Amino acid sequence: MATKQSALFICLGNICRSPIAEAVFQNILKERDLQNDWHVDSAALGSWHVGKSPDRRAMNTIKRHGIEYRHKARQIQKDDFNQFDYIFGKDEENMRELKRLAPTGSKAKLILLGSFDPEGDPIIRDPYYDDGDEGFEKCFQQCVRSINAFLDSLKN
Ligand code: 4NP
C-alpha cells in the first residue's frame, strides 16, 4: 500500500470545531473504506484547554450522529507542519495564525476547510460562547459537506 496521507484539523481551543471535524473525517473515511489510508488528528492554536476532552455540546453532536470519538486537546507543534500533508483551519483568523506559525518551506498545505463547501459557506464560526447546540450542528454539517468535497477532489 502507498504511504498514508495525513490531515490535521485546527481551531482555537481544540474542544469544539476541530474535534467535530476530526470525528467527521474519521467517519467519512470509514464510510469510504479508506480508514487505513489516512493518519488524522486535531489540535489547538491556543493552550487553554490542553489535556481536556471536547466540549460537552461537541460530544453530544458527534454522538447524536452515531459516531464514536475520543480526544484530549493538544496544542499544535512546529513539527506538525512537516508531519502532516494537510492542515485545515476553520476561519480566517485560524488561517492567519497557521501561516504565521508555519516554518519556512514546511510541507503541510494550509487550507480553509470550508473553502470546499459546495454550498459556499466557507467560515466555520466558533460556537463556544453560544448558549445552545445549534452552532455545533451547523459546524458538523459544514464539516460533512466540505470533507466529502475535499476527498472527492483527491480522486482526480
Ligand atoms: P474551538 O472553540 O476553537 O472551536 O475549540 C473555542 C473553545 C475555547 C475558546 C475559544 C474557542 N476559549 O477561548 O477558551
Short mmCIF file of N, CA and C and ligand atoms in Angstrom, two decimals:
data_model
loop_
_atom_site.label_atom_id
_atom_site.label_comp_id
_atom_site.label_asym_id
_atom_site.label_seq_id
_atom_site.Cartn_x
_atom_site.Cartn_y
_atom_site.Cartn_z
N MET A 1 0.84 -1.20 0.00
CA MET A 1 0.00 0.00 0.00
C MET A 1 0.88 1.25 0.00
N ALA A 2 0.42 2.28 -0.65
CA ALA A 2 1.14 3.56 -0.65
C ALA A 2 1.21 4.11 0.78
N THR A 3 2.16 5.02 1.05
CA THR A 3 2.23 5.61 2.40
C THR A 3 0.95 6.38 2.68
N LYS A 4 0.64 6.46 3.99
CA LYS A 4 -0.60 7.12 4.40
C LYS A 4 -0.54 8.60 4.10
N GLN A 5 -1.69 9.16 3.76
CA GLN A 5 -1.84 10.61 3.72
C GLN A 5 -2.22 11.06 5.13
N SER A 6 -2.08 12.35 5.39
CA SER A 6 -2.34 12.80 6.76
C SER A 6 -3.01 14.16 6.78
N ALA A 7 -3.93 14.30 7.74
CA ALA A 7 -4.70 15.55 7.86
C ALA A 7 -4.80 15.94 9.33
N LEU A 8 -4.54 17.21 9.60
CA LEU A 8 -4.64 17.76 10.95
C LEU A 8 -5.69 18.87 10.94
N PHE A 9 -6.67 18.75 11.84
CA PHE A 9 -7.74 19.75 11.93
C PHE A 9 -7.45 20.68 13.11
N ILE A 10 -7.50 21.97 12.81
CA ILE A 10 -7.11 23.00 13.76
C ILE A 10 -8.29 23.91 14.08
N CYS A 11 -8.36 24.37 15.32
CA CYS A 11 -9.19 25.53 15.64
C CYS A 11 -8.52 26.23 16.83
N LEU A 12 -9.22 27.13 17.46
CA LEU A 12 -8.58 27.91 18.53
C LEU A 12 -8.33 27.05 19.77
N GLY A 13 -9.35 26.33 20.22
CA GLY A 13 -9.26 25.64 21.50
C GLY A 13 -9.13 24.12 21.43
N ASN A 14 -9.41 23.51 20.26
CA ASN A 14 -9.41 22.05 20.08
C ASN A 14 -10.41 21.36 21.00
N ILE A 15 -11.50 22.08 21.32
CA ILE A 15 -12.56 21.43 22.11
C ILE A 15 -13.93 21.52 21.42
N CYS A 16 -14.05 22.31 20.36
CA CYS A 16 -15.36 22.43 19.66
C CYS A 16 -15.24 22.04 18.19
N ARG A 17 -14.71 22.95 17.37
CA ARG A 17 -14.79 22.74 15.92
C ARG A 17 -13.84 21.67 15.40
N SER A 18 -12.57 21.68 15.83
CA SER A 18 -11.63 20.71 15.24
C SER A 18 -11.90 19.27 15.70
N PRO A 19 -12.38 19.03 16.95
CA PRO A 19 -12.78 17.66 17.26
C PRO A 19 -13.95 17.19 16.41
N ILE A 20 -14.92 18.09 16.16
CA ILE A 20 -16.04 17.71 15.29
C ILE A 20 -15.51 17.36 13.90
N ALA A 21 -14.63 18.20 13.37
CA ALA A 21 -14.08 17.96 12.03
C ALA A 21 -13.30 16.64 11.99
N GLU A 22 -12.52 16.37 13.03
CA GLU A 22 -11.75 15.11 13.06
C GLU A 22 -12.69 13.91 13.11
N ALA A 23 -13.73 13.99 13.95
CA ALA A 23 -14.68 12.88 14.08
C ALA A 23 -15.40 12.65 12.75
N VAL A 24 -15.80 13.75 12.09
CA VAL A 24 -16.49 13.63 10.79
C VAL A 24 -15.54 13.02 9.75
N PHE A 25 -14.29 13.47 9.75
CA PHE A 25 -13.33 12.94 8.77
C PHE A 25 -13.15 11.43 8.97
N GLN A 26 -12.94 11.02 10.24
CA GLN A 26 -12.77 9.59 10.52
C GLN A 26 -13.99 8.80 10.07
N ASN A 27 -15.18 9.36 10.32
CA ASN A 27 -16.41 8.65 9.97
C ASN A 27 -16.57 8.52 8.46
N ILE A 28 -16.24 9.59 7.73
CA ILE A 28 -16.36 9.55 6.27
C ILE A 28 -15.31 8.60 5.68
N LEU A 29 -14.11 8.57 6.28
CA LEU A 29 -13.10 7.60 5.83
C LEU A 29 -13.64 6.18 5.98
N LYS A 30 -14.31 5.91 7.11
CA LYS A 30 -14.90 4.58 7.33
C LYS A 30 -15.94 4.27 6.27
N GLU A 31 -16.82 5.24 6.01
CA GLU A 31 -17.88 5.05 5.00
C GLU A 31 -17.26 4.72 3.65
N ARG A 32 -16.09 5.30 3.38
CA ARG A 32 -15.44 5.11 2.07
C ARG A 32 -14.41 3.98 2.10
N ASP A 33 -14.33 3.28 3.24
CA ASP A 33 -13.34 2.21 3.43
C ASP A 33 -11.91 2.69 3.17
N LEU A 34 -11.62 3.89 3.67
CA LEU A 34 -10.29 4.49 3.48
C LEU A 34 -9.56 4.68 4.80
N GLN A 35 -10.10 4.12 5.90
CA GLN A 35 -9.54 4.48 7.22
C GLN A 35 -8.08 4.06 7.37
N ASN A 36 -7.65 3.03 6.62
CA ASN A 36 -6.25 2.61 6.75
C ASN A 36 -5.30 3.44 5.89
N ASP A 37 -5.87 4.32 5.09
CA ASP A 37 -5.03 5.11 4.17
C ASP A 37 -4.64 6.46 4.75
N TRP A 38 -5.21 6.79 5.92
CA TRP A 38 -5.01 8.15 6.46
C TRP A 38 -4.60 8.13 7.91
N HIS A 39 -3.76 9.10 8.26
CA HIS A 39 -3.48 9.44 9.66
C HIS A 39 -4.17 10.78 9.92
N VAL A 40 -5.00 10.82 10.97
CA VAL A 40 -5.83 12.00 11.23
C VAL A 40 -5.68 12.44 12.68
N ASP A 41 -5.62 13.74 12.92
CA ASP A 41 -5.54 14.25 14.30
C ASP A 41 -6.17 15.64 14.31
N SER A 42 -6.29 16.20 15.52
CA SER A 42 -6.73 17.60 15.63
C SER A 42 -5.92 18.27 16.73
N ALA A 43 -5.85 19.59 16.67
CA ALA A 43 -5.04 20.34 17.64
C ALA A 43 -5.52 21.78 17.74
N ALA A 44 -5.03 22.45 18.79
CA ALA A 44 -5.42 23.83 19.09
C ALA A 44 -4.33 24.80 18.67
N LEU A 45 -4.73 26.03 18.41
CA LEU A 45 -3.74 27.10 18.28
C LEU A 45 -3.36 27.62 19.66
N GLY A 46 -4.31 27.64 20.57
CA GLY A 46 -4.05 28.13 21.93
C GLY A 46 -3.82 26.99 22.91
N SER A 47 -3.37 27.33 24.11
CA SER A 47 -3.01 26.28 25.09
C SER A 47 -4.04 26.13 26.22
N TRP A 48 -5.10 26.94 26.20
CA TRP A 48 -6.02 27.00 27.35
C TRP A 48 -6.61 25.65 27.75
N HIS A 49 -6.92 24.80 26.77
CA HIS A 49 -7.70 23.59 27.08
C HIS A 49 -6.89 22.30 26.91
N VAL A 50 -5.57 22.42 26.83
CA VAL A 50 -4.72 21.25 26.61
C VAL A 50 -5.03 20.17 27.66
N GLY A 51 -5.21 18.93 27.18
CA GLY A 51 -5.49 17.80 28.07
C GLY A 51 -6.96 17.57 28.34
N LYS A 52 -7.82 18.50 27.89
CA LYS A 52 -9.26 18.36 28.17
C LYS A 52 -9.97 17.60 27.05
N SER A 53 -11.07 16.92 27.40
CA SER A 53 -11.95 16.31 26.41
C SER A 53 -12.72 17.41 25.69
N PRO A 54 -13.31 17.07 24.52
CA PRO A 54 -14.10 18.08 23.81
C PRO A 54 -15.26 18.62 24.66
N ASP A 55 -15.69 19.83 24.35
CA ASP A 55 -16.87 20.46 24.95
C ASP A 55 -18.06 19.47 24.88
N ARG A 56 -18.86 19.46 25.95
CA ARG A 56 -20.00 18.54 26.04
C ARG A 56 -20.93 18.67 24.84
N ARG A 57 -21.13 19.91 24.35
CA ARG A 57 -22.03 20.11 23.21
C ARG A 57 -21.44 19.54 21.93
N ALA A 58 -20.11 19.59 21.79
CA ALA A 58 -19.45 18.97 20.63
C ALA A 58 -19.61 17.46 20.69
N MET A 59 -19.40 16.89 21.89
CA MET A 59 -19.53 15.42 22.04
C MET A 59 -20.97 14.98 21.79
N ASN A 60 -21.95 15.77 22.30
CA ASN A 60 -23.36 15.43 22.07
C ASN A 60 -23.68 15.41 20.58
N THR A 61 -23.13 16.39 19.87
CA THR A 61 -23.38 16.48 18.43
C THR A 61 -22.78 15.27 17.71
N ILE A 62 -21.55 14.94 18.06
CA ILE A 62 -20.87 13.79 17.44
C ILE A 62 -21.64 12.50 17.72
N LYS A 63 -22.04 12.32 18.99
CA LYS A 63 -22.78 11.09 19.40
C LYS A 63 -24.13 11.01 18.74
N ARG A 64 -24.81 12.16 18.65
CA ARG A 64 -26.15 12.18 18.04
C ARG A 64 -26.11 11.66 16.60
N HIS A 65 -24.95 11.81 15.96
CA HIS A 65 -24.79 11.32 14.59
C HIS A 65 -24.21 9.91 14.56
N GLY A 66 -24.17 9.26 15.74
CA GLY A 66 -23.77 7.85 15.79
C GLY A 66 -22.29 7.61 15.63
N ILE A 67 -21.48 8.62 15.93
CA ILE A 67 -20.03 8.48 15.76
C ILE A 67 -19.37 8.31 17.12
N GLU A 68 -18.49 7.33 17.22
CA GLU A 68 -17.70 7.15 18.45
C GLU A 68 -16.42 7.94 18.32
N TYR A 69 -16.09 8.71 19.35
CA TYR A 69 -14.92 9.58 19.22
C TYR A 69 -14.39 9.90 20.61
N ARG A 70 -13.07 9.89 20.75
CA ARG A 70 -12.39 10.35 21.96
C ARG A 70 -11.22 11.20 21.58
N HIS A 71 -10.96 12.21 22.38
CA HIS A 71 -9.81 13.06 22.08
C HIS A 71 -9.45 13.87 23.32
N LYS A 72 -8.18 14.14 23.49
CA LYS A 72 -7.74 15.10 24.51
C LYS A 72 -7.04 16.24 23.76
N ALA A 73 -7.42 17.46 24.10
CA ALA A 73 -6.89 18.62 23.37
C ALA A 73 -5.37 18.69 23.47
N ARG A 74 -4.75 19.05 22.38
CA ARG A 74 -3.31 19.33 22.36
C ARG A 74 -3.07 20.58 21.54
N GLN A 75 -1.93 21.21 21.77
CA GLN A 75 -1.58 22.41 21.02
C GLN A 75 -0.73 22.04 19.82
N ILE A 76 -0.93 22.73 18.70
CA ILE A 76 -0.13 22.47 17.50
C ILE A 76 1.36 22.72 17.81
N GLN A 77 2.23 21.88 17.20
CA GLN A 77 3.68 21.99 17.38
C GLN A 77 4.32 22.34 16.03
N LYS A 78 5.51 22.88 16.08
CA LYS A 78 6.25 23.20 14.83
C LYS A 78 6.36 21.96 13.93
N ASP A 79 6.63 20.81 14.56
CA ASP A 79 6.79 19.55 13.81
C ASP A 79 5.58 19.20 12.96
N ASP A 80 4.38 19.56 13.46
CA ASP A 80 3.16 19.22 12.74
C ASP A 80 3.18 19.75 11.31
N PHE A 81 3.85 20.88 11.10
CA PHE A 81 3.85 21.48 9.77
C PHE A 81 4.68 20.66 8.77
N ASN A 82 5.52 19.76 9.28
CA ASN A 82 6.25 18.86 8.40
C ASN A 82 5.75 17.42 8.47
N GLN A 83 5.00 17.09 9.52
CA GLN A 83 4.46 15.73 9.66
C GLN A 83 3.20 15.53 8.80
N PHE A 84 2.37 16.57 8.72
CA PHE A 84 1.06 16.42 8.07
C PHE A 84 1.09 16.94 6.64
N ASP A 85 0.31 16.26 5.77
CA ASP A 85 0.17 16.74 4.38
C ASP A 85 -0.77 17.93 4.31
N TYR A 86 -1.84 17.89 5.12
CA TYR A 86 -2.86 18.94 5.08
C TYR A 86 -3.16 19.41 6.50
N ILE A 87 -3.18 20.73 6.68
CA ILE A 87 -3.64 21.29 7.95
C ILE A 87 -4.82 22.22 7.63
N PHE A 88 -5.96 21.90 8.27
CA PHE A 88 -7.20 22.61 7.95
C PHE A 88 -7.59 23.56 9.08
N GLY A 89 -7.69 24.86 8.75
CA GLY A 89 -8.22 25.85 9.68
C GLY A 89 -9.71 26.02 9.47
N LYS A 90 -10.37 26.70 10.42
CA LYS A 90 -11.83 26.82 10.37
C LYS A 90 -12.31 28.22 10.02
N ASP A 91 -11.47 29.23 10.27
CA ASP A 91 -11.87 30.60 9.92
C ASP A 91 -10.61 31.39 9.51
N GLU A 92 -10.82 32.63 9.12
CA GLU A 92 -9.71 33.42 8.59
C GLU A 92 -8.64 33.67 9.66
N GLU A 93 -9.09 33.80 10.89
CA GLU A 93 -8.14 34.05 11.99
C GLU A 93 -7.23 32.82 12.19
N ASN A 94 -7.84 31.64 12.14
CA ASN A 94 -7.03 30.40 12.20
C ASN A 94 -6.00 30.39 11.09
N MET A 95 -6.42 30.78 9.87
CA MET A 95 -5.51 30.70 8.72
C MET A 95 -4.35 31.67 8.85
N ARG A 96 -4.65 32.87 9.36
CA ARG A 96 -3.57 33.86 9.58
C ARG A 96 -2.56 33.32 10.58
N GLU A 97 -3.06 32.72 11.64
CA GLU A 97 -2.18 32.20 12.69
C GLU A 97 -1.37 31.00 12.17
N LEU A 98 -2.01 30.12 11.41
CA LEU A 98 -1.27 28.98 10.84
C LEU A 98 -0.14 29.46 9.95
N LYS A 99 -0.44 30.46 9.11
CA LYS A 99 0.60 30.98 8.19
C LYS A 99 1.74 31.60 8.98
N ARG A 100 1.40 32.26 10.08
CA ARG A 100 2.43 32.90 10.90
C ARG A 100 3.32 31.85 11.57
N LEU A 101 2.71 30.74 11.99
CA LEU A 101 3.46 29.71 12.73
C LEU A 101 4.25 28.77 11.83
N ALA A 102 3.86 28.64 10.56
CA ALA A 102 4.46 27.63 9.68
C ALA A 102 5.94 27.92 9.45
N PRO A 103 6.83 26.97 9.76
CA PRO A 103 8.25 27.17 9.45
C PRO A 103 8.44 27.32 7.94
N THR A 104 9.39 28.14 7.55
CA THR A 104 9.64 28.38 6.12
C THR A 104 9.89 27.06 5.40
N GLY A 105 9.19 26.86 4.29
CA GLY A 105 9.41 25.67 3.47
C GLY A 105 8.78 24.40 4.01
N SER A 106 7.94 24.49 5.04
CA SER A 106 7.35 23.26 5.60
C SER A 106 6.34 22.66 4.63
N LYS A 107 6.09 21.34 4.82
CA LYS A 107 5.39 20.60 3.77
C LYS A 107 3.87 20.75 3.77
N ALA A 108 3.27 20.97 4.93
CA ALA A 108 1.80 20.92 5.00
C ALA A 108 1.15 22.00 4.13
N LYS A 109 0.09 21.58 3.45
CA LYS A 109 -0.76 22.57 2.75
C LYS A 109 -1.73 23.12 3.78
N LEU A 110 -1.79 24.45 3.91
CA LEU A 110 -2.68 25.10 4.88
C LEU A 110 -3.96 25.49 4.15
N ILE A 111 -5.07 24.91 4.59
CA ILE A 111 -6.32 25.06 3.83
C ILE A 111 -7.47 25.45 4.75
N LEU A 112 -8.26 26.42 4.30
CA LEU A 112 -9.52 26.75 4.99
C LEU A 112 -10.50 25.63 4.65
N LEU A 113 -10.90 24.83 5.66
CA LEU A 113 -11.72 23.64 5.38
C LEU A 113 -12.97 24.00 4.58
N GLY A 114 -13.64 25.08 4.99
CA GLY A 114 -14.90 25.45 4.35
C GLY A 114 -14.76 25.95 2.93
N SER A 115 -13.51 26.11 2.45
CA SER A 115 -13.34 26.53 1.05
C SER A 115 -13.81 25.42 0.11
N PHE A 116 -13.99 24.19 0.64
CA PHE A 116 -14.52 23.10 -0.18
C PHE A 116 -16.04 23.00 -0.14
N ASP A 117 -16.69 23.81 0.70
CA ASP A 117 -18.14 23.66 0.89
C ASP A 117 -18.90 23.93 -0.41
N PRO A 118 -19.58 22.91 -0.96
CA PRO A 118 -20.33 23.12 -2.20
C PRO A 118 -21.49 24.09 -2.02
N GLU A 119 -21.90 24.32 -0.76
CA GLU A 119 -22.97 25.31 -0.52
C GLU A 119 -22.41 26.71 -0.29
N GLY A 120 -21.09 26.87 -0.39
CA GLY A 120 -20.47 28.19 -0.36
C GLY A 120 -20.55 28.89 0.98
N ASP A 121 -20.39 28.13 2.06
CA ASP A 121 -20.42 28.70 3.42
C ASP A 121 -19.04 28.44 4.05
N PRO A 122 -18.03 29.27 3.70
CA PRO A 122 -16.63 28.87 3.95
C PRO A 122 -16.13 29.04 5.38
N ILE A 123 -16.81 29.88 6.19
CA ILE A 123 -16.30 30.14 7.54
C ILE A 123 -17.04 29.25 8.54
N ILE A 124 -16.29 28.44 9.27
CA ILE A 124 -16.88 27.61 10.33
C ILE A 124 -16.69 28.39 11.63
N ARG A 125 -17.75 29.07 12.03
CA ARG A 125 -17.62 30.02 13.14
C ARG A 125 -17.55 29.29 14.48
N ASP A 126 -16.95 30.02 15.43
CA ASP A 126 -16.72 29.45 16.76
C ASP A 126 -18.02 29.43 17.57
N PRO A 127 -18.53 28.22 17.92
CA PRO A 127 -19.80 28.16 18.66
C PRO A 127 -19.60 28.13 20.18
N TYR A 128 -18.37 28.29 20.65
CA TYR A 128 -18.04 28.06 22.07
C TYR A 128 -18.87 28.93 23.00
N TYR A 129 -19.09 30.20 22.61
CA TYR A 129 -19.81 31.11 23.51
C TYR A 129 -21.33 31.11 23.28
N ASP A 130 -21.81 30.22 22.40
CA ASP A 130 -23.25 30.09 22.19
C ASP A 130 -23.91 29.48 23.41
N ASP A 131 -25.23 29.74 23.57
CA ASP A 131 -25.97 29.12 24.67
C ASP A 131 -26.30 27.66 24.38
N GLY A 132 -26.65 27.36 23.15
CA GLY A 132 -27.16 26.01 22.84
C GLY A 132 -26.27 25.23 21.91
N ASP A 133 -26.89 24.21 21.28
CA ASP A 133 -26.19 23.25 20.42
C ASP A 133 -26.21 23.61 18.94
N GLU A 134 -27.03 24.59 18.59
CA GLU A 134 -27.31 24.84 17.17
C GLU A 134 -26.04 25.10 16.35
N GLY A 135 -25.14 25.91 16.89
CA GLY A 135 -23.91 26.25 16.19
C GLY A 135 -23.01 25.03 16.01
N PHE A 136 -23.14 24.06 16.92
CA PHE A 136 -22.35 22.83 16.84
C PHE A 136 -22.88 21.95 15.71
N GLU A 137 -24.21 21.88 15.58
CA GLU A 137 -24.81 21.11 14.49
C GLU A 137 -24.47 21.75 13.14
N LYS A 138 -24.50 23.08 13.10
CA LYS A 138 -24.14 23.77 11.84
C LYS A 138 -22.69 23.45 11.48
N CYS A 139 -21.79 23.51 12.47
CA CYS A 139 -20.39 23.16 12.26
C CYS A 139 -20.28 21.73 11.71
N PHE A 140 -21.03 20.80 12.32
CA PHE A 140 -21.00 19.40 11.89
C PHE A 140 -21.38 19.30 10.41
N GLN A 141 -22.46 19.97 10.04
CA GLN A 141 -22.95 19.86 8.64
C GLN A 141 -21.96 20.51 7.67
N GLN A 142 -21.37 21.64 8.06
CA GLN A 142 -20.35 22.27 7.20
C GLN A 142 -19.17 21.32 7.01
N CYS A 143 -18.77 20.63 8.10
CA CYS A 143 -17.64 19.69 8.01
C CYS A 143 -17.99 18.52 7.09
N VAL A 144 -19.20 17.97 7.21
CA VAL A 144 -19.59 16.85 6.34
C VAL A 144 -19.49 17.26 4.87
N ARG A 145 -20.05 18.41 4.54
CA ARG A 145 -20.05 18.84 3.13
C ARG A 145 -18.64 19.09 2.63
N SER A 146 -17.85 19.79 3.43
CA SER A 146 -16.51 20.19 2.98
C SER A 146 -15.57 18.99 2.89
N ILE A 147 -15.68 18.07 3.86
CA ILE A 147 -14.77 16.91 3.87
C ILE A 147 -15.11 15.97 2.72
N ASN A 148 -16.40 15.77 2.46
CA ASN A 148 -16.75 14.94 1.29
C ASN A 148 -16.21 15.57 0.01
N ALA A 149 -16.35 16.89 -0.12
CA ALA A 149 -15.87 17.57 -1.33
C ALA A 149 -14.34 17.52 -1.42
N PHE A 150 -13.67 17.65 -0.27
CA PHE A 150 -12.21 17.56 -0.27
C PHE A 150 -11.76 16.16 -0.75
N LEU A 151 -12.36 15.11 -0.16
CA LEU A 151 -11.95 13.75 -0.54
C LEU A 151 -12.29 13.47 -2.01
N ASP A 152 -13.42 13.99 -2.47
CA ASP A 152 -13.76 13.84 -3.90
C ASP A 152 -12.71 14.50 -4.78
N SER A 153 -12.19 15.64 -4.31
CA SER A 153 -11.22 16.40 -5.12
C SER A 153 -9.91 15.64 -5.30
N LEU A 154 -9.63 14.69 -4.38
CA LEU A 154 -8.37 13.94 -4.45
C LEU A 154 -8.46 12.78 -5.44
N LYS A 155 -9.67 12.44 -5.88
CA LYS A 155 -9.85 11.29 -6.77
C LYS A 155 -9.34 11.57 -8.17
N ASN A 156 -9.24 12.87 -8.51
CA ASN A 156 -8.90 13.21 -9.92
C ASN A 156 -7.39 13.21 -10.15
P1 4NP B 1 -12.88 25.93 19.28
O1 4NP B 1 -13.74 26.85 20.28
O2 4NP B 1 -11.76 26.81 18.78
O3 4NP B 1 -13.85 25.58 18.20
O4 4NP B 1 -12.41 24.75 20.11
C1 4NP B 1 -13.17 27.56 21.33
C2 4NP B 1 -13.02 26.96 22.55
C3 4NP B 1 -12.50 27.69 23.61
C4 4NP B 1 -12.13 29.01 23.43
C5 4NP B 1 -12.26 29.60 22.19
C6 4NP B 1 -12.79 28.87 21.14
N1 4NP B 1 -11.62 29.78 24.53
O5 4NP B 1 -11.35 30.96 24.34
O6 4NP B 1 -11.45 29.23 25.61
#
